[in-house]
Tab-separated table of C-alpha atoms in Angstrom:
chain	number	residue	atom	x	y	z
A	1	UNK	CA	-13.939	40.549	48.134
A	2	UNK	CA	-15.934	37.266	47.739
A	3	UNK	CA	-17.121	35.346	50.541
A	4	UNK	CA	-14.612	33.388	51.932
A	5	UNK	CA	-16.658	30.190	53.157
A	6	UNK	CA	-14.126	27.710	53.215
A	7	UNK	CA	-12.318	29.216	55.714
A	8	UNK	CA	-15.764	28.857	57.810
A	9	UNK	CA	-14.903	25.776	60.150
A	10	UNK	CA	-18.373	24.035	60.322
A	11	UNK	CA	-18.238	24.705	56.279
A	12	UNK	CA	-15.362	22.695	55.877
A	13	UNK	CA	-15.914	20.328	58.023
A	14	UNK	CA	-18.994	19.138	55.910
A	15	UNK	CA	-17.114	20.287	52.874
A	16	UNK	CA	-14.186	18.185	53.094
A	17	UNK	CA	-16.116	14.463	53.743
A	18	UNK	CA	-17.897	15.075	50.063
A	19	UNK	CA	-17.047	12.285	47.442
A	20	UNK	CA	-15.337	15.091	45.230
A	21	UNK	CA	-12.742	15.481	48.220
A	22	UNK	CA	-11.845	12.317	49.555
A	23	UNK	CA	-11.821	10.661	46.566
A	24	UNK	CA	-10.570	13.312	44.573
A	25	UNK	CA	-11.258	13.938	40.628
A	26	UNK	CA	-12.749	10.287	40.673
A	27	UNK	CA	-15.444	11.240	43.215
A	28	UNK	CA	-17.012	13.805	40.855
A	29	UNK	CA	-19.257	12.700	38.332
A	30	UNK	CA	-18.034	15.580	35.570
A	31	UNK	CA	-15.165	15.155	35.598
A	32	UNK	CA	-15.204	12.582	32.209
A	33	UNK	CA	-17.251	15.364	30.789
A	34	UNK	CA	-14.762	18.346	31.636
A	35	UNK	CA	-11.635	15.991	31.264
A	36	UNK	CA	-12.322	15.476	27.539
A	37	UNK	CA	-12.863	18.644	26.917
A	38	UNK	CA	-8.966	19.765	28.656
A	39	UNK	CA	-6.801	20.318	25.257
A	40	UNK	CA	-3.341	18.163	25.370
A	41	UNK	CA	-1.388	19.488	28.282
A	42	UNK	CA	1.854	19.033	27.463
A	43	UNK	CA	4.299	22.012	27.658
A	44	UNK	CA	1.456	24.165	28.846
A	45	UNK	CA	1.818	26.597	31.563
A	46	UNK	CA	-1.532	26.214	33.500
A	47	UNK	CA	-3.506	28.492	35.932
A	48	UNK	CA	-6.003	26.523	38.002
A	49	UNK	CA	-8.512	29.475	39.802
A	50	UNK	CA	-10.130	28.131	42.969
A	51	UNK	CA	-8.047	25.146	42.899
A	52	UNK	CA	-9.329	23.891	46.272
A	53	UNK	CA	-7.301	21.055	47.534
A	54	UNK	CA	-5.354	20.809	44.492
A	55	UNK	CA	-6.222	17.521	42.919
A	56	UNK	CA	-6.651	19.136	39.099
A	57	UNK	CA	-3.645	21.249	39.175
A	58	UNK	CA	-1.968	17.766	40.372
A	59	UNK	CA	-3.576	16.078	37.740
A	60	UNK	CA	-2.569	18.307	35.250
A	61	UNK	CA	1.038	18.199	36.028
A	62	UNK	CA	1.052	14.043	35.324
A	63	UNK	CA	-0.675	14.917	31.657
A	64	UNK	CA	2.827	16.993	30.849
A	65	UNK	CA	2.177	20.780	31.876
A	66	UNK	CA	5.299	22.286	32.966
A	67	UNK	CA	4.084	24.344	35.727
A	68	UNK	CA	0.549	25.117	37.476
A	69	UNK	CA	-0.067	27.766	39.921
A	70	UNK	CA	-3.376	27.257	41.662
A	71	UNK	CA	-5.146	30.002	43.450
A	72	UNK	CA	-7.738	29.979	46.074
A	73	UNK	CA	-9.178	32.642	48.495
A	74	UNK	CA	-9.160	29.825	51.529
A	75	UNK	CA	-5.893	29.277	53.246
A	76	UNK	CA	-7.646	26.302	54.752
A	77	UNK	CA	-7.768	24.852	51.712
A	78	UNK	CA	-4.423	26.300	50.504
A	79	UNK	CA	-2.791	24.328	53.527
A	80	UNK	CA	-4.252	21.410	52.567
A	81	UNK	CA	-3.214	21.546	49.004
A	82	UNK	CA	0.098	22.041	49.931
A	83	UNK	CA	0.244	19.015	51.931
A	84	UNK	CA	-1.020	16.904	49.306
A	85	UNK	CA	1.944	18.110	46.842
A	86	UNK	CA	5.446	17.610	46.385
A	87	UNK	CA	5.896	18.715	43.191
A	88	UNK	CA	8.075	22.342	42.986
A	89	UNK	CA	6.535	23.072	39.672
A	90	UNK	CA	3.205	23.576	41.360
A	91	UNK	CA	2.503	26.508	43.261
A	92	UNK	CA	-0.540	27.905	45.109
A	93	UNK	CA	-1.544	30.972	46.315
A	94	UNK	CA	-3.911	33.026	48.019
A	95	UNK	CA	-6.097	35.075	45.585
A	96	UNK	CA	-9.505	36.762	45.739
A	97	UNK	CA	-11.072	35.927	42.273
A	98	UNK	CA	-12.613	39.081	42.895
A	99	UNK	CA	-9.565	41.552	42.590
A	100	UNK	CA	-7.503	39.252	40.307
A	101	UNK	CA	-4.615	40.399	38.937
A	102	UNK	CA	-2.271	38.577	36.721
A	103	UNK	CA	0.944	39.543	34.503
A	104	UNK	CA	0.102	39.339	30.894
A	105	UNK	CA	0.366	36.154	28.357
A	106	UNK	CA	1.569	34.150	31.729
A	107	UNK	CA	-0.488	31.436	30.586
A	108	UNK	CA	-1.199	29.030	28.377
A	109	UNK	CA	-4.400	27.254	29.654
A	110	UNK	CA	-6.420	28.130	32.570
A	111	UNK	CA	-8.672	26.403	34.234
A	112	UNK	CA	-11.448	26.766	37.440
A	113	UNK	CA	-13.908	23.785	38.588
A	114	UNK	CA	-16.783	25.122	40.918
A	115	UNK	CA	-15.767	29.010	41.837
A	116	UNK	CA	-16.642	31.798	39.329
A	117	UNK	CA	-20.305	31.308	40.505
A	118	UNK	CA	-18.348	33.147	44.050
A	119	UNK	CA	-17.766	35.744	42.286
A	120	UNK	CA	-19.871	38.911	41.491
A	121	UNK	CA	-17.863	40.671	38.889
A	122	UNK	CA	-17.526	38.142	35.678
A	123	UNK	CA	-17.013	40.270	33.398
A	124	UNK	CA	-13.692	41.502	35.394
A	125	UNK	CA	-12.283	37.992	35.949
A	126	UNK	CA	-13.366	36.736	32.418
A	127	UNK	CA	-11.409	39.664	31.193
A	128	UNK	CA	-8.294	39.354	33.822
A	129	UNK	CA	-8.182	35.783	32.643
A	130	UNK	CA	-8.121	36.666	28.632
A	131	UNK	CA	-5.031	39.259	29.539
A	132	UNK	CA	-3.417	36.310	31.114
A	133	UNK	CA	-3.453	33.914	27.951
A	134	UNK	CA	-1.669	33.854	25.128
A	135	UNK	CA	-3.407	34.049	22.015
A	136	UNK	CA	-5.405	31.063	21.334
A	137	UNK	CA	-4.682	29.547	25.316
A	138	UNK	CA	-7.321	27.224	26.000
A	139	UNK	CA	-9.873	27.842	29.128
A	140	UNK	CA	-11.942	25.247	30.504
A	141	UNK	CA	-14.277	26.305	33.360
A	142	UNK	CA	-17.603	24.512	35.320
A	143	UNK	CA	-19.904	26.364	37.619
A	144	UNK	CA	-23.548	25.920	38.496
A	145	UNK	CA	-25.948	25.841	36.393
A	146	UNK	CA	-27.861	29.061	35.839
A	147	UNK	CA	-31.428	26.752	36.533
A	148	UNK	CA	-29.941	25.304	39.223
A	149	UNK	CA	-28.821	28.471	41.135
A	150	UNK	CA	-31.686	30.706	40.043
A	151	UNK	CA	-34.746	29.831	42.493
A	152	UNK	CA	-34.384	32.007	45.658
A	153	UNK	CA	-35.162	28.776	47.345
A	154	UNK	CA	-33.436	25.962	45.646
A	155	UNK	CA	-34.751	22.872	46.635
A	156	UNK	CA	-36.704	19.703	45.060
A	157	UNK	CA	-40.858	19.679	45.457
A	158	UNK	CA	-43.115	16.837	45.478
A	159	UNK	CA	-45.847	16.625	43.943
A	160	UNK	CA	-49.283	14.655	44.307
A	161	UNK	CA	-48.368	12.227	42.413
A	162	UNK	CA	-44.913	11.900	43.584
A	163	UNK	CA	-42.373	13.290	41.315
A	164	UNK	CA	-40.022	16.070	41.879
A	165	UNK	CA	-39.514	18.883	40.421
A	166	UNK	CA	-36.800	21.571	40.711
A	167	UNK	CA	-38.384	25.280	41.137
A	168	UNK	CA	-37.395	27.551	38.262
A	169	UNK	CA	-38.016	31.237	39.505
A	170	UNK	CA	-36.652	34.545	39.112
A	171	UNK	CA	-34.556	33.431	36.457
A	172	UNK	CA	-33.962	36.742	34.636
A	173	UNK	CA	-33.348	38.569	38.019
A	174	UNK	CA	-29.291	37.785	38.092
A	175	UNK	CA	-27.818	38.600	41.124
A	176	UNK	CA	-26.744	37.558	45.236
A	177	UNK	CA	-28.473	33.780	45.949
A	178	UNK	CA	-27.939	32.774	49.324
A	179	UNK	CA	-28.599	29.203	50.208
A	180	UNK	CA	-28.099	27.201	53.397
A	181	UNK	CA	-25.084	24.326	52.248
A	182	UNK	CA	-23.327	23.122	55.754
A	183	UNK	CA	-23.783	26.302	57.171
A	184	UNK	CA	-26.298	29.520	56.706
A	185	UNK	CA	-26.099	32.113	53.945
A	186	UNK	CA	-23.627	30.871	51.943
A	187	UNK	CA	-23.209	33.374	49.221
A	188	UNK	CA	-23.052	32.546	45.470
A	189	UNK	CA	-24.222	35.233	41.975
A	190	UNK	CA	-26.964	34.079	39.378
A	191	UNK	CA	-26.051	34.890	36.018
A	192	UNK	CA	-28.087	33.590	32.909
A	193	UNK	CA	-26.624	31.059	30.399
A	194	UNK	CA	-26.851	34.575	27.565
A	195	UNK	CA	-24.726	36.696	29.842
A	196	UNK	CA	-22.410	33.793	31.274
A	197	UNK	CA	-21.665	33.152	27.547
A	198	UNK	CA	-22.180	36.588	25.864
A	199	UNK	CA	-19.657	38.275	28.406
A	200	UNK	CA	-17.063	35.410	27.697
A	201	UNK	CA	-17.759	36.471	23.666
A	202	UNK	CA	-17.653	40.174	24.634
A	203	UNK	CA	-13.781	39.557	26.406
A	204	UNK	CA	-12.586	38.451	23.189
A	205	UNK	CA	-13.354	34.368	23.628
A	206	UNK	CA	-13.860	32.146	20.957
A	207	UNK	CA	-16.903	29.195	22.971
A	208	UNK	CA	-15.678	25.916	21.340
A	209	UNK	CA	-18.011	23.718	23.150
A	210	UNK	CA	-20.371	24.089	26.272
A	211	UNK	CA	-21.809	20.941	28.050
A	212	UNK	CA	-24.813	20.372	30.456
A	213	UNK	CA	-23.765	17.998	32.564
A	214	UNK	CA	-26.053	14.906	33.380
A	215	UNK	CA	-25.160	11.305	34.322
A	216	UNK	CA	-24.521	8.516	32.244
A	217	UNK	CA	-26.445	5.276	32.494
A	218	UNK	CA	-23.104	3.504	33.464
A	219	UNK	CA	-22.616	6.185	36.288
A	220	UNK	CA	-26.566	5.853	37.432
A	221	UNK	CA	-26.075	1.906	37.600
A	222	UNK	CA	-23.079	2.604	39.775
A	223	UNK	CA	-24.951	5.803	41.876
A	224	UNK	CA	-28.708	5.427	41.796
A	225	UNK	CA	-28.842	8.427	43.622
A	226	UNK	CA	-27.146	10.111	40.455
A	227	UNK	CA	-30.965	9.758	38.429
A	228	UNK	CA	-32.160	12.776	39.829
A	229	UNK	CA	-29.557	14.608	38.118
A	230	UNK	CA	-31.132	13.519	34.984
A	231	UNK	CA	-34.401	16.205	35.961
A	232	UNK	CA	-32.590	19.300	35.875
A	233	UNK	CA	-28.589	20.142	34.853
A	234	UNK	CA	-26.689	21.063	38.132
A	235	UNK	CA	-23.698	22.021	36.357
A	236	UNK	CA	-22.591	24.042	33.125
A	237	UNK	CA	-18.949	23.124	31.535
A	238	UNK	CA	-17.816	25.606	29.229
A	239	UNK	CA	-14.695	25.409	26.722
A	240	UNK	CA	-13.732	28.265	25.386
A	241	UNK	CA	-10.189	29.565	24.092
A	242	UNK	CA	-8.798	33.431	23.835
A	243	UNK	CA	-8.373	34.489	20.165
A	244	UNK	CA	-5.337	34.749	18.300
């Protein structure tokens, strides 16, 4: 079973005031980049994995999917979800990525911002995700970057001269990180870009287009603090779709 942080409640206290949450899909920088890579919605039954307080699989209803079901392992953030929709054609429920099981060609697009990095077993979900699909259903998912997550302790450095640097160490060594985010120990599973990709390829997925993300100058003018993104990617989008 993955580690169910959210649930935590000094974890989601700190979670829930982030930009991403209270302003929703607007307060995260990606989300141009992922958006245009989402295929045209319309008619599409849609599975949204970790779906968190539900602002994609809301979004995705208003571009003309017929239904979403969003899992999540938190019922913390299940409940709030759940409050934030009135829409019957969107469902959550509680699901541990981990163990996920799913009825066959359910699907037509599926979806996850932020959560297969929870989860040790990739190769699993990737594959419980393909079964899922139709042929040729579109998935679009983001997680940390593999040099982002890699260092055993992540963290900018300084140097002399006054520029920072983000550590790059045991990258080959995939496995547990644990890093202190709101509260200690908070557990999350390096894989490489090769494997992350090659064990998508392996499950029968066709990559159509793979992003690392970094800030436009508009969004810098608007979010100084957003340069520093511009040293190192934080985040790795990946498109990919099941073959027909």
């Amino acid at each position: 079973m993955a580690q169910n942080i959210y649930d935590d409640p000094a974890f989601f206290a700190g979670y829930s005031r982030l930009p991403r949450q209270t302003l929703g899909l607007d307060g995260a920088p990606e989300w141009p980049a992922v958006r245009a890579l989402i295929p045209d919605l319309t008619g599409r039954r849609v599975l949204d994995r970790g779906c968190g307080f539900g602002w994609a699989a809301r979004w995705m209803r208003e571009q003309g999917a017929t239904s979403v079901l969003g899992l999540d392992l938190s019922e913390t953030m299940l409940a709030r979800a759940r409050a934030d929709t009135v829409d019957p054609a969107i469902q959550y429920r509680a699901a541990d990525l981990e163990g996920l099981d799913l009825p066959a060609d359910a699907f037509d697009f599926a979806f996850s911002a932020l959560a297969f990095h929870y989860v040790r077993d990739f190769d699993r979900l990737v594959r419980a995700i393909g079964r899922a699909l139709t042929p040729g259903g579109g998935l679009v998912f983001t997680i940390e970057h593999p040099i982002y997550m890699a260092a055993a302790r992540p963290g900018w450095l300084t140097g002399p001269d006054g520029r920072k640097t983000w550590p790059v160490d045991q990258y080959a060594v995939e496995g547990e990180r644990r890093t202190d985010w709101f509260v200690k120990g908070v557990l999350k599973h390096h894989r490489t870009l090769a494997t992350t990709l090659n064990t998508l390829i392996r499950a029968g997925f066709v990559i159509q287009a793979v992003e690392e993300f970094a800030p436009t100058a508009e969004q810098i003018d608007r979010t100084p603090a957003l340069a520093e993104e511009l040293e190192r990617p934080m985040m790795l989008i990946v498109s990919a779709r099941k073959a027909a």
